Amino acid sequence: MKIAVFPGTFDPITLGHTDIIDRSLDMFDKIIVGIGVNSNKLPMFPIEQRINWIKNIYKEEKKIEVLSYSGLTVNFCESVKAQFIIRGLRTVSDFEYEKAISDMNQLLNPQIETIFLACTAKYSSFSSTMVRDVIRNNGDSSLFLPMEIHHPISMAQQEFQKK
Amino acid sequence: MKIAVFPGTFDPITLGHTDIIDRSLDMFDKIIVGIGVNSNKLPMFPIEQRINWIKNIYKEEKKIEVLSYSGLTVNFCESVKAQFIIRGLRTVSDFEYEKAISDMNQLLNPQIETIFLACTAKYSSFSSTMVRDVIRNNGDSSLFLPMEIHHPISMAQQEFQKK
Amino acid sequence: MKIAVFPGTFDPITLGHTDIIDRSLDMFDKIIVGIGVNSNKLPMFPIEQRINWIKNIYKEEKKIEVLSYSGLTVNFCESVKAQFIIRGLRTVSDFEYEKAISDMNQLLNPQIETIFLACTAKYSSFSSTMVRDVIRNNGDSSLFLPMEIHHPISMAQQEFQKK
Amino acid sequence: MKIAVFPGTFDPITLGHTDIIDRSLDMFDKIIVGIGVNSNKLPMFPIEQRINWIKNIYKEEKKIEVLSYSGLTVNFCESVKAQFIIRGLRTVSDFEYEKAISDMNQLLNPQIETIFLACTAKYSSFSSTMVRDVIRNNGDSSLFLPMEIHHPISMAQQEFQKK
Amino acid sequence: MKIAVFPGTFDPITLGHTDIIDRSLDMFDKIIVGIGVNSNKLPMFPIEQRINWIKNIYKEEKKIEVLSYSGLTVNFCESVKAQFIIRGLRTVSDFEYEKAISDMNQLLNPQIETIFLACTAKYSSFSSTMVRDVIRNNGDSSLFLPMEIHHPISMAQQEFQKK
Amino acid sequence: MKIAVFPGTFDPITLGHTDIIDRSLDMFDKIIVGIGVNSNKLPMFPIEQRINWIKNIYKEEKKIEVLSYSGLTVNFCESVKAQFIIRGLRTVSDFEYEKAISDMNQLLNPQIETIFLACTAKYSSFSSTMVRDVIRNNGDSSLFLPMEIHHPISMAQQEFQKK
């Protein structure tokens, strides 16, 4: 059984993320979307909300599981018996950063292989950072987000405007 | 009437910035230097000072206007009826970052076009971050700055040293 | 009057090229598509054909002119009284190459300014080299080409297959 | 059944190539090493030799098949019923080049997915071009090559020196 | 007498750093490892500990001296009469960042030359940031660290786990 | 005695090359400018001319020697007892190419160290390829060339125009 982890912060999940997940489905028997919890970084959306959004988007897809984790990604992979890590590559700076992490992970556990997909051209400039900026400033965030979360994000956006 | 916005933090404006402005003048009827105010980032110099410095540098140049703004750059462009955004490119990492923002802005408002100029070679390693570092540590910041602000910055520098 | 040259080999013109031309139209009074003739590089399509294809695509657009030239691009700009060169940027390696040429041109003639546009995300992996490869190997080149040349290229493709 | 093509020129196969193949084995049921034959590029080693070398290296590995092909890689994938293309990434310029090809292939056939692996750090500067340079100039090519071809390459090297 | 400064934060020193120091020894008569103290950045390990670790690693090497400094690196070089700055290059983004600093330093003091070495391939993905992440999360940090500090870091690691 | 090789084609030598040589002089006791002769690449200027031009530029500088060589650069270094190779870095693509060669050379002979200098900003877009293009097309090549070869190159340029 081929199990892969797709790690990230997903704050929030974008069309760039779902593109990578959808294109990876044929390759694996199970894909665990692993939401890394980092005590130093304050997220825009609470972890429960981020988990539920992804679960909702993939509610018909049996192969997808959503979990949160803290600590090293390789340790999380070991705990869920995943042999693969999936990462999307948008830019040259993504590539350099991801290559260094992939090298480090290979040293920490040579049994776990990192698989890269190049982001589809039209999504390759989407980042959660920019999407959060659009949300915060009341722009049209639906351009960048899966349909299933247009409504909840637009609700959140109204909350942000009131502050 | 061709109106362009040159957005940035200008904390402080450097010879790299004025090079881009000077070389863009022929292309547009009006250039609005837009100083983005970001509540999360504490600037070295107060916004009024940054506005006045740029106004002073271009006091003879009728085409230049200086304004501050908050929120999304495309929204600011709409409010001042600008159809163009000007950006300078120094490095590969600049290029990738700017390309992503330009893509996002094109999605948010396809009527607004981002125009890039490559920084003149001799200025292509100047950044406001480095200049602030030189100022903070009492180095010769005048190498990097327009003549008109040598004196005020050197005054500010003496203040920083006292702290 | 603002005149710009958009130089290239256009062997053949792709959707990536027309995207840059279309987005530049508002900025200039005239855009001269300059097809560089390089005695060392054997093109796939004869120069007359390349000129006619571009003229045909823009036959309704008064601002566009199509010319061939040999020698330095700055000299061609001088001869047609253009003050601007337009270039599209797809990738990091494009950027570095174009920046060096833009620097050199600025030394050769400081009156001529190079203006860059970032290629629209969905076209940013299109290159004439790859399109020629698709044509040569009988792939579906229409995915990458302006509608007006689908038919002539498909005719040419049949010729290539016979060889 | 998951079938992948690992396309390349393999002129000759290096430790960088075998690293990618070995690390991909767990992911697929069959890996077809596809040696692209390009009429414009004169190889250092004849196609039969390159095929035999790879077959010899993987003679114990049932999952590996070695074939030559000409034309577009996606067409070759279709003909061998492969749904995946495997590519190794060494450098930033590799990444940009491969991303463009992967985008083009996704347009030509959206059913075929390109999977990238980052080359193991110690092999990430190995290229067939450099290895050919070492062979041609009588350097110690065995540093870069799988053990199984040390002897045949060293034989070839003596031939090159005689010329 | 040729004196070089190897500046950095060394929080902690890694095998990537010692590789650069070891390979620079033949070139210079004295190498001063300069630990920059930055009031804005809270280090993982106190400055005394970082100094002692490096002194301990090079206790047999007469050419190495270890000092801390604050302020601009060129000023530190002047104070210790160093004509050279040594920097290691791992990645493209390292290169761009270091090139800009090297340019700025050349403007501030043209007598001081920055010398770059490319990190040895197998260490080129090691960064102190990642190593700190491994330490914090109780991974096997000894893979990335000089032997002499395996024990003290492992002690520190146990402390971090208790928190 | 510290001996370094500065390898290249120098077809012709530019201000970018002399900048690197001049800045390296303090570091070494002897610098051998090594002109690589490559049977596959037809140069613009004959090897004797390229040697004489460099000798002439550095006729007052006792530390500089000029030699031609063929084969691997490390072998040339061994034959002239050089422990160092000097290379200038202009761009990101330079860096990646040079890093790969530096890695390969370190494998072939670990005693030979490659030292990089970042090209001075104002020369960082100069390349022999572009300079040859300017010469061929009768542009003002003196902008890019050491004073000592302005006259001979301008003579050569007149010859090229006659063809």
GROMACS .gro file of C-alpha atoms in nm, chain E residues 48-110:
model
   63
  700GLU     CA    1   2.980   3.231   2.474
  701GLN     CA    2   2.875   2.877   2.391
  702ARG     CA    3   2.901   2.939   2.016
  703ILE     CA    4   3.249   3.092   2.059
  704ASN     CA    5   3.371   2.806   2.277
  705TRP     CA    6   3.240   2.537   2.042
  706ILE     CA    7   3.432   2.683   1.746
  707LYS     CA    8   3.746   2.739   1.957
  708ASN     CA    9   3.726   2.379   2.069
  709ILE     CA   10   3.686   2.243   1.714
  710TYR     CA   11   3.994   2.438   1.599
  711LYS     CA   12   4.201   2.419   1.917
  712GLU     CA   13   4.490   2.256   1.724
  713GLU     CA   14   4.475   2.504   1.437
  714LYS     CA   15   4.695   2.808   1.507
  715LYS     CA   16   4.559   3.009   1.211
  716ILE     CA   17   4.202   3.026   1.347
  717GLU     CA   18   4.080   3.292   1.586
  718VAL     CA   19   3.719   3.334   1.707
  719LEU     CA   20   3.569   3.674   1.788
  720SER     CA   21   3.223   3.823   1.821
  721TYR     CA   22   3.130   4.160   1.673
  722SER     CA   23   2.837   4.392   1.622
  723GLY     CA   24   2.784   4.655   1.352
  724LEU     CA   25   2.893   4.642   0.990
  725THR     CA   26   3.118   4.355   0.878
  726VAL     CA   27   3.352   4.591   0.688
  727ASN     CA   28   3.408   4.788   1.009
  728PHE     CA   29   3.492   4.467   1.192
  729CYS     CA   30   3.737   4.376   0.912
  730GLU     CA   31   3.906   4.714   0.947
  731SER     CA   32   3.939   4.674   1.324
  732VAL     CA   33   4.113   4.335   1.286
  733LYS     CA   34   4.312   4.444   0.977
  734ALA     CA   35   4.152   4.181   0.751
  735GLN     CA   36   4.166   4.241   0.374
  736PHE     CA   37   3.938   3.950   0.287
  737ILE     CA   38   3.590   3.823   0.368
  738ILE     CA   39   3.516   3.452   0.306
  739ARG     CA   40   3.165   3.333   0.221
  740GLY     CA   41   3.030   2.992   0.123
  741LEU     CA   42   2.773   2.961  -0.156
  742ARG     CA   43   2.514   2.684  -0.137
  743THR     CA   44   2.229   2.797  -0.355
  744VAL     CA   45   2.120   3.048  -0.614
  745SER     CA   46   1.942   3.254  -0.348
  746ASP     CA   47   2.258   3.253  -0.134
  747PHE     CA   48   2.448   3.379  -0.437
  748GLU     CA   49   2.214   3.671  -0.504
  749TYR     CA   50   2.205   3.775  -0.141
  750GLU     CA   51   2.582   3.747  -0.099
  751LYS     CA   52   2.654   3.927  -0.426
  752ALA     CA   53   2.448   4.228  -0.313
  753ILE     CA   54   2.630   4.239   0.023
  754SER     CA   55   2.967   4.197  -0.149
  755ASP     CA   56   2.882   4.489  -0.382
  756MET     CA   57   2.775   4.707  -0.089
  757ASN     CA   58   3.091   4.621   0.105
  758GLN     CA   59   3.306   4.706  -0.198
  759LEU     CA   60   3.142   5.050  -0.206
  760LEU     CA   61   3.193   5.101   0.168
  761ASN     CA   62   3.557   4.987   0.156
  762PRO     CA   63   3.713   4.897  -0.182
   0.00000   0.00000   0.00000
